[in-house]
Amino acid sequence: LNEEKDPHFFGEALKSKGCEVKIVPFTPSKDPPAAVMELKELPRPLMIQCTSANRAAIAMLLWMAKENGYSQGSVELLVNDLKLDTVRPQALEWLMSRLPAAGAKNEPLVPRSPEVRQLFDPESSTFTYLVTCPETKDSVLIDPVLEQKDRDLKLIQDLGFNLKYVLNTHCHADHITSGGLIRKENLPELKTMISKASGAKADRHLEHGDTVDFGSLKLEAKATPGHTDGCMTFVLKTKTACFAFTGDTLLIRGCGRTDFQQGSSRHLYQNVYEQIFSMPGETFICPGHDYKNRSISTVEEEKRYNPRLTKSVEEFVEIMENLKLPNPKKIDVAVPGNMFADTRNESLAMVNGEPECFLSHTFTHLK
């Protein structure tokens, strides 16, 4: 990344050893040269060289962000995890200014994979995923939020997609799904789905190994209980990437709590390792929540850097037992609402700005 005349450029020495050298002068203070964004086309192994490793790290992170859909928080996390202590604060600030906030991209989450879009609900810090077959435009919504129903449907309409299914990774405790209301008010042919083990009402109950087909794509359902006894991870394989929609089972450098809804720390640990960490390292982790402006991770990153799940199972259980988290603010409404909101003869309404569940028998069921 140095000028050829720079005294720290050792082009001839590199060429003498058979290396191919590409000179791309780069300073993180203005728009980066196009060549910095074309690292994928260069031979491997690849060394990015500058004087102090500041610009080299910035160039690498800029390319990784473009390739993998990293948000501002995701890149900042990598700087810490990779211990890139050569990155100067002003250079990192410049890089962050070039990246989107989590869930704010009005385009595919990973540029090479047009099938997946990520949306964000700021109140519950929930990620919703719109997954679409490029050929047929048939779509699936994963973990939609009731208050964001109109936003989601407008986006689907604007893009010319056909919403076929709403899937939930589990029975949520911090928000109510919009699936039942979308079907009731907008798309009567829509089908809702959730795991059979969740006990929640839906048009189709999924079990481990089931698939959800739409267009030329399919989502594979993997049972990953632990956060709740009904958690599932949905796996999508496209021509260019593999995605795991992990709900609250596996988060970016964390995991879902295990102290309610029949949660189990041991089961969560076991299922993460057997069902998620067993997938290829480049598999994208698309979590159900994030609270620090991070958008996406990979299996390899979480296996290396997740501070809870890199521990032994006994250490993990101890960590989870001592979290002492307060209950989600909407748990008394969200859990009963999600248990029965997707039935065809029940409904949800908004009362004083909050979702209200007209299901007295739900509370009896929960008791």
Short mmCIF file of C-alpha atoms in Angstrom, two decimals:
data_model
loop_
_atom_site.label_atom_id
_atom_site.label_comp_id
_atom_site.label_asym_id
_atom_site.label_seq_id
_atom_site.Cartn_x
_atom_site.Cartn_y
_atom_site.Cartn_z
CA LEU A 1 0.00 0.00 0.00
CA ASN A 2 3.08 2.26 -0.11
CA GLU A 3 4.19 4.30 -3.07
CA GLU A 4 6.85 2.50 -5.10
CA LYS A 5 9.36 5.21 -4.22
CA ASP A 6 8.62 4.84 -0.49
CA PRO A 7 11.74 3.65 1.43
CA HIS A 8 9.58 1.05 3.19
CA PHE A 9 8.56 -0.60 -0.06
CA PHE A 10 10.65 -3.68 -0.84
CA GLY A 11 9.21 -4.57 -4.21
CA GLU A 12 12.38 -5.93 -5.78
CA ALA A 13 13.12 -8.20 -2.82
CA LEU A 14 9.60 -9.61 -3.00
CA LYS A 15 9.73 -10.12 -6.76
CA SER A 16 13.08 -11.88 -6.48
CA LYS A 17 11.38 -14.59 -4.41
CA GLY A 18 8.72 -15.19 -7.03
CA CYS A 19 6.00 -12.99 -5.55
CA GLU A 20 3.54 -11.07 -7.70
CA VAL A 21 3.42 -7.48 -6.46
CA LYS A 22 0.51 -5.05 -6.95
CA ILE A 23 1.08 -1.44 -5.89
CA VAL A 24 -2.04 0.30 -4.55
CA PRO A 25 -1.20 3.52 -2.66
CA PHE A 26 -3.81 3.96 0.05
CA THR A 27 -4.48 6.45 2.83
CA PRO A 28 -7.58 6.06 5.06
CA SER A 29 -8.77 9.63 4.69
CA LYS A 30 -10.71 9.60 1.43
CA ASP A 31 -12.57 7.11 -0.75
CA PRO A 32 -10.47 3.94 -1.05
CA PRO A 33 -9.07 3.00 -4.47
CA ALA A 34 -11.08 0.36 -6.27
CA ALA A 35 -8.18 -2.10 -6.08
CA VAL A 36 -8.51 -2.25 -2.29
CA MET A 37 -12.01 -3.60 -2.77
CA GLU A 38 -10.82 -6.22 -5.27
CA LEU A 39 -8.68 -8.31 -2.94
CA LYS A 40 -10.79 -11.35 -3.77
CA GLU A 41 -9.31 -11.40 -7.28
CA LEU A 42 -5.69 -11.48 -6.14
CA PRO A 43 -3.73 -14.75 -5.77
CA ARG A 44 -3.49 -16.60 -2.46
CA PRO A 45 -1.70 -16.59 -0.11
CA LEU A 46 -1.93 -12.80 -0.01
CA MET A 47 0.11 -10.38 2.09
CA ILE A 48 -1.09 -6.79 2.48
CA GLN A 49 1.88 -4.58 3.29
CA CYS A 50 2.31 -1.03 4.53
CA THR A 51 4.80 0.64 6.85
CA SER A 52 3.21 0.00 10.26
CA ALA A 53 0.34 -2.45 9.51
CA ASN A 54 -2.24 0.28 10.20
CA ARG A 55 -3.33 0.79 6.59
CA ALA A 56 -2.91 -2.90 5.79
CA ALA A 57 -5.34 -3.84 8.59
CA ILE A 58 -7.81 -1.17 7.48
CA ALA A 59 -7.68 -2.42 3.88
CA MET A 60 -8.23 -6.00 5.02
CA LEU A 61 -11.17 -5.05 7.27
CA LEU A 62 -12.73 -2.89 4.56
CA TRP A 63 -12.66 -5.82 2.15
CA MET A 64 -13.97 -8.25 4.81
CA ALA A 65 -16.83 -5.89 5.61
CA LYS A 66 -17.85 -5.77 1.97
CA GLU A 67 -17.54 -9.52 1.45
CA ASN A 68 -19.25 -10.63 4.67
CA GLY A 69 -21.82 -7.93 5.37
CA TYR A 70 -20.10 -6.69 8.52
CA SER A 71 -21.58 -3.62 10.20
CA GLN A 72 -19.69 -1.01 12.20
CA GLY A 73 -19.92 -3.02 15.40
CA SER A 74 -18.84 -6.24 13.70
CA VAL A 75 -15.62 -4.67 12.44
CA GLU A 76 -14.86 -3.03 15.77
CA LEU A 77 -15.31 -6.43 17.40
CA LEU A 78 -12.86 -8.05 14.97
CA VAL A 79 -10.23 -5.41 15.71
CA ASN A 80 -10.40 -6.40 19.38
CA ASP A 81 -10.66 -10.16 18.83
CA LEU A 82 -7.79 -10.26 16.33
CA LYS A 83 -5.74 -7.96 18.60
CA LEU A 84 -5.00 -5.57 15.74
CA ASP A 85 -3.16 -3.14 17.98
CA THR A 86 -1.54 -1.40 14.99
CA VAL A 87 -4.88 0.11 13.95
CA ARG A 88 -4.89 3.79 14.85
CA PRO A 89 -8.06 5.32 16.33
CA GLN A 90 -8.45 7.88 13.54
CA ALA A 91 -8.08 5.18 10.89
CA LEU A 92 -10.69 3.01 12.61
CA GLU A 93 -13.01 6.00 12.85
CA TRP A 94 -12.61 6.57 9.10
CA LEU A 95 -13.39 2.91 8.44
CA MET A 96 -16.50 2.96 10.63
CA SER A 97 -17.81 5.99 8.75
CA ARG A 98 -17.77 3.86 5.57
CA LEU A 99 -19.85 1.03 7.04
CA PRO A 100 -23.58 0.67 7.73
CA ALA A 101 -25.22 0.21 11.11
CA ALA A 102 -26.57 -3.27 11.83
CA GLY A 103 -29.85 -3.94 10.05
CA ALA A 104 -29.70 -0.65 8.16
CA LYS A 105 -28.67 -1.91 4.72
CA ASN A 106 -31.41 -1.54 2.12
CA GLU A 107 -29.82 -4.36 0.14
CA PRO A 108 -28.72 -7.98 0.61
CA LEU A 109 -26.89 -8.66 3.85
CA VAL A 110 -23.99 -10.37 2.04
CA PRO A 111 -23.41 -8.79 -1.40
CA ARG A 112 -22.65 -12.05 -3.20
CA SER A 113 -25.84 -13.67 -1.85
CA PRO A 114 -28.96 -11.76 -2.91
CA GLU A 115 -31.24 -14.23 -1.11
CA VAL A 116 -30.92 -12.77 2.42
CA ARG A 117 -31.87 -9.35 3.77
CA GLN A 118 -31.61 -8.29 7.42
CA LEU A 119 -34.05 -5.94 9.19
CA PHE A 120 -33.85 -4.57 12.72
CA ASP A 121 -36.34 -3.65 15.43
CA PRO A 122 -34.63 -1.11 17.74
CA GLU A 123 -37.00 -1.57 20.67
CA SER A 124 -36.35 -5.30 21.14
CA SER A 125 -33.01 -5.38 19.26
CA THR A 126 -34.50 -8.16 17.14
CA PHE A 127 -33.22 -9.13 13.71
CA THR A 128 -35.82 -10.20 11.15
CA TYR A 129 -34.65 -11.94 7.99
CA LEU A 130 -36.27 -11.78 4.58
CA VAL A 131 -35.14 -14.80 2.56
CA THR A 132 -36.09 -14.88 -1.13
CA CYS A 133 -35.64 -17.18 -4.11
CA PRO A 134 -34.12 -14.98 -6.85
CA GLU A 135 -35.83 -16.96 -9.62
CA THR A 136 -39.44 -17.13 -8.37
CA LYS A 137 -39.42 -14.20 -5.88
CA ASP A 138 -41.06 -16.47 -3.30
CA SER A 139 -40.07 -15.29 0.20
CA VAL A 140 -39.94 -16.31 3.83
CA LEU A 141 -39.87 -14.02 6.87
CA ILE A 142 -37.93 -15.31 9.87
CA ASP A 143 -38.72 -13.86 13.33
CA PRO A 144 -40.81 -10.83 12.29
CA VAL A 145 -41.89 -8.30 14.92
CA LEU A 146 -45.53 -7.22 15.25
CA GLU A 147 -44.78 -3.50 15.41
CA GLN A 148 -42.72 -3.74 12.19
CA LYS A 149 -45.43 -5.48 10.15
CA ASP A 150 -46.14 -2.54 7.87
CA ARG A 151 -42.44 -1.87 7.26
CA ASP A 152 -41.80 -5.50 6.32
CA LEU A 153 -44.79 -5.78 4.02
CA LYS A 154 -43.94 -2.52 2.25
CA LEU A 155 -40.41 -3.72 1.58
CA ILE A 156 -41.69 -7.03 0.23
CA GLN A 157 -44.17 -5.22 -2.02
CA ASP A 158 -41.58 -2.69 -3.22
CA LEU A 159 -39.18 -5.49 -4.16
CA GLY A 160 -41.89 -7.46 -5.96
CA PHE A 161 -41.54 -10.50 -3.70
CA ASN A 162 -44.23 -13.06 -2.82
CA LEU A 163 -44.38 -13.77 0.91
CA LYS A 164 -45.23 -17.44 1.39
CA TYR A 165 -44.25 -18.32 4.96
CA VAL A 166 -43.48 -16.82 8.35
CA LEU A 167 -41.08 -18.86 10.48
CA ASN A 168 -40.19 -18.34 14.12
CA THR A 169 -37.03 -19.80 15.60
CA HIS A 170 -38.79 -20.15 18.99
CA CYS A 171 -41.56 -18.72 21.16
CA HIS A 172 -40.20 -15.24 21.84
CA ALA A 173 -40.33 -13.55 25.23
CA ASP A 174 -39.44 -9.99 24.17
CA HIS A 175 -41.75 -9.36 21.21
CA ILE A 176 -44.82 -10.76 19.49
CA THR A 177 -44.56 -12.24 16.02
CA SER A 178 -46.48 -10.56 13.21
CA GLY A 179 -47.22 -13.79 11.34
CA GLY A 180 -50.78 -14.30 12.52
CA LEU A 181 -51.75 -10.69 11.89
CA ILE A 182 -50.17 -10.66 8.41
CA ARG A 183 -52.29 -13.67 7.50
CA LYS A 184 -55.44 -12.22 9.10
CA GLU A 185 -55.19 -8.72 7.62
CA ASN A 186 -53.05 -9.00 4.49
CA LEU A 187 -52.22 -12.45 3.11
CA PRO A 188 -54.82 -15.11 3.96
CA GLU A 189 -52.84 -17.83 2.12
CA LEU A 190 -49.73 -17.23 4.26
CA LYS A 191 -48.54 -20.20 6.33
CA THR A 192 -46.93 -19.83 9.76
CA MET A 193 -44.39 -22.29 11.15
CA ILE A 194 -42.63 -22.99 14.43
CA SER A 195 -41.18 -26.06 16.13
CA LYS A 196 -43.55 -28.70 17.43
CA ALA A 197 -41.61 -28.74 20.70
CA SER A 198 -42.43 -25.06 21.32
CA GLY A 199 -46.09 -25.86 21.99
CA ALA A 200 -47.09 -22.71 20.12
CA LYS A 201 -49.90 -22.61 17.59
CA ALA A 202 -48.99 -22.45 13.88
CA ASP A 203 -50.10 -23.80 10.52
CA ARG A 204 -47.17 -26.21 10.42
CA HIS A 205 -45.10 -27.62 13.24
CA LEU A 206 -41.50 -28.43 12.38
CA GLU A 207 -39.30 -31.18 13.69
CA HIS A 208 -35.57 -31.78 13.40
CA GLY A 209 -34.62 -32.48 9.78
CA ASP A 210 -37.74 -31.01 8.22
CA THR A 211 -37.33 -28.67 5.27
CA VAL A 212 -39.27 -25.60 4.15
CA ASP A 213 -39.23 -25.31 0.36
CA PHE A 214 -39.88 -22.08 -1.54
CA GLY A 215 -38.91 -21.56 -5.15
CA SER A 216 -35.56 -23.28 -5.74
CA LEU A 217 -34.47 -22.74 -2.12
CA LYS A 218 -35.07 -24.66 1.07
CA LEU A 219 -34.50 -24.08 4.75
CA GLU A 220 -33.45 -27.04 6.86
CA ALA A 221 -34.78 -27.07 10.42
CA LYS A 222 -32.33 -28.12 13.13
CA ALA A 223 -33.56 -28.61 16.68
CA THR A 224 -31.31 -26.54 18.96
CA PRO A 225 -33.13 -26.36 22.33
CA GLY A 226 -31.47 -24.79 25.33
CA HIS A 227 -32.55 -21.14 25.36
CA THR A 228 -36.08 -22.59 25.30
CA ASP A 229 -37.16 -26.18 24.78
CA GLY A 230 -38.54 -25.30 21.35
CA CYS A 231 -35.62 -23.47 19.71
CA MET A 232 -34.68 -24.20 16.13
CA THR A 233 -31.89 -23.08 13.81
CA PHE A 234 -32.79 -22.72 10.13
CA VAL A 235 -30.03 -23.45 7.62
CA LEU A 236 -29.99 -22.02 4.09
CA LYS A 237 -27.52 -23.14 1.43
CA THR A 238 -27.28 -20.99 -1.68
CA LYS A 239 -24.95 -21.10 -4.68
CA THR A 240 -22.57 -18.68 -2.98
CA ALA A 241 -22.87 -19.12 0.80
CA CYS A 242 -24.39 -20.97 3.73
CA PHE A 243 -26.47 -19.18 6.38
CA ALA A 244 -27.57 -20.36 9.83
CA PHE A 245 -30.47 -18.40 11.34
CA THR A 246 -29.81 -19.22 14.98
CA GLY A 247 -32.48 -17.20 16.79
CA ASP A 248 -31.44 -16.82 20.43
CA THR A 249 -29.49 -20.08 20.57
CA LEU A 250 -26.24 -18.55 19.32
CA LEU A 251 -25.63 -14.81 19.30
CA ILE A 252 -22.57 -12.85 18.22
CA ARG A 253 -20.04 -13.58 20.99
CA GLY A 254 -22.83 -14.75 23.23
CA CYS A 255 -25.93 -16.94 23.48
CA GLY A 256 -29.49 -16.79 24.74
CA ARG A 257 -30.28 -17.01 28.44
CA THR A 258 -31.40 -20.37 29.80
CA ASP A 259 -33.26 -19.48 32.98
CA PHE A 260 -36.88 -19.62 31.76
CA GLN A 261 -39.18 -21.35 29.23
CA GLN A 262 -37.72 -24.77 30.08
CA GLY A 263 -34.22 -23.59 29.23
CA SER A 264 -31.15 -25.73 29.84
CA SER A 265 -27.54 -24.55 29.75
CA ARG A 266 -26.24 -28.05 29.13
CA HIS A 267 -28.63 -28.64 26.25
CA LEU A 268 -27.78 -25.29 24.67
CA TYR A 269 -24.04 -26.00 24.87
CA GLN A 270 -24.47 -29.50 23.43
CA ASN A 271 -26.72 -28.37 20.59
CA VAL A 272 -24.50 -25.45 19.60
CA TYR A 273 -21.55 -27.80 19.28
CA GLU A 274 -23.42 -30.65 17.59
CA GLN A 275 -25.74 -28.70 15.29
CA ILE A 276 -24.03 -25.36 14.62
CA PHE A 277 -20.30 -25.59 15.32
CA SER A 278 -20.24 -28.78 13.24
CA MET A 279 -21.04 -26.77 10.09
CA PRO A 280 -18.27 -25.36 7.84
CA GLY A 281 -16.35 -22.48 9.39
CA GLU A 282 -17.39 -20.02 6.69
CA THR A 283 -21.10 -20.54 7.47
CA PHE A 284 -22.67 -17.20 8.30
CA ILE A 285 -24.29 -16.87 11.72
CA CYS A 286 -27.43 -14.73 11.49
CA PRO A 287 -28.53 -14.19 15.12
CA GLY A 288 -31.95 -13.29 16.44
CA HIS A 289 -30.67 -10.28 18.36
CA ASP A 290 -27.72 -7.99 18.82
CA TYR A 291 -27.34 -5.12 21.26
CA LYS A 292 -24.02 -3.64 20.10
CA ASN A 293 -24.54 -2.74 16.44
CA ARG A 294 -23.14 -6.05 15.12
CA SER A 295 -24.76 -7.66 12.10
CA ILE A 296 -23.29 -11.06 11.33
CA SER A 297 -20.64 -13.56 12.33
CA THR A 298 -19.35 -16.94 11.17
CA VAL A 299 -19.07 -20.38 12.70
CA GLU A 300 -15.29 -20.04 12.73
CA GLU A 301 -15.40 -16.69 14.55
CA GLU A 302 -17.73 -17.99 17.23
CA LYS A 303 -15.72 -21.18 17.73
CA ARG A 304 -12.60 -19.05 18.27
CA TYR A 305 -13.87 -15.99 20.09
CA ASN A 306 -17.25 -16.61 21.76
CA PRO A 307 -16.37 -15.90 25.42
CA ARG A 308 -18.99 -18.29 26.78
CA LEU A 309 -18.92 -21.17 24.32
CA THR A 310 -15.14 -21.48 24.18
CA LYS A 311 -15.29 -22.62 27.83
CA SER A 312 -15.83 -26.17 29.06
CA VAL A 313 -19.43 -27.24 29.58
CA GLU A 314 -19.05 -26.97 33.36
CA GLU A 315 -17.64 -23.45 33.11
CA PHE A 316 -20.42 -22.52 30.68
CA VAL A 317 -23.11 -23.78 33.06
CA GLU A 318 -21.61 -21.76 35.90
CA ILE A 319 -21.54 -18.61 33.76
CA MET A 320 -25.17 -19.04 32.74
CA GLU A 321 -26.33 -19.73 36.29
CA ASN A 322 -24.79 -16.49 37.50
CA LEU A 323 -26.03 -14.08 34.82
CA LYS A 324 -28.96 -12.94 37.02
CA LEU A 325 -30.69 -11.07 34.20
CA PRO A 326 -34.02 -9.28 34.68
CA ASN A 327 -37.00 -10.70 32.82
CA PRO A 328 -37.70 -9.24 29.37
CA LYS A 329 -40.01 -6.24 29.68
CA LYS A 330 -42.75 -7.80 27.53
CA ILE A 331 -42.57 -11.38 28.77
CA ASP A 332 -46.06 -11.34 30.31
CA VAL A 333 -47.56 -10.31 26.96
CA ALA A 334 -45.11 -11.77 24.45
CA VAL A 335 -45.02 -15.39 25.61
CA PRO A 336 -48.81 -15.91 25.74
CA GLY A 337 -49.22 -13.84 22.60
CA ASN A 338 -46.75 -15.99 20.69
CA MET A 339 -48.17 -19.24 22.03
CA PHE A 340 -51.57 -18.59 20.44
CA ALA A 341 -51.27 -15.59 18.10
CA ASP A 342 -50.91 -17.73 14.97
CA THR A 343 -54.24 -19.52 15.23
CA ARG A 344 -56.82 -18.74 12.58
CA ASN A 345 -59.62 -17.95 15.00
CA GLU A 346 -57.70 -15.72 17.40
CA SER A 347 -56.36 -12.22 16.97
CA LEU A 348 -54.09 -9.57 18.35
CA ALA A 349 -54.75 -5.88 18.57
CA MET A 350 -52.80 -2.83 19.61
CA VAL A 351 -54.08 -1.16 22.79
CA ASN A 352 -52.42 2.06 23.98
CA GLY A 353 -49.47 1.31 21.72
CA GLU A 354 -48.90 -2.16 23.18
CA PRO A 355 -49.86 -5.55 21.75
CA GLU A 356 -52.86 -6.93 23.64
CA CYS A 357 -53.72 -10.63 23.55
CA PHE A 358 -57.43 -11.51 23.74
CA LEU A 359 -56.77 -15.02 24.98
CA SER A 360 -57.73 -15.59 28.58
CA HIS A 361 -57.18 -19.34 28.28
CA THR A 362 -53.54 -18.71 27.33
CA PHE A 363 -52.66 -17.61 30.83
CA THR A 364 -54.38 -20.67 32.26
CA HIS A 365 -52.27 -22.82 29.93
CA LEU A 366 -49.05 -21.14 31.08
CA LYS A 367 -49.92 -21.65 34.76
#
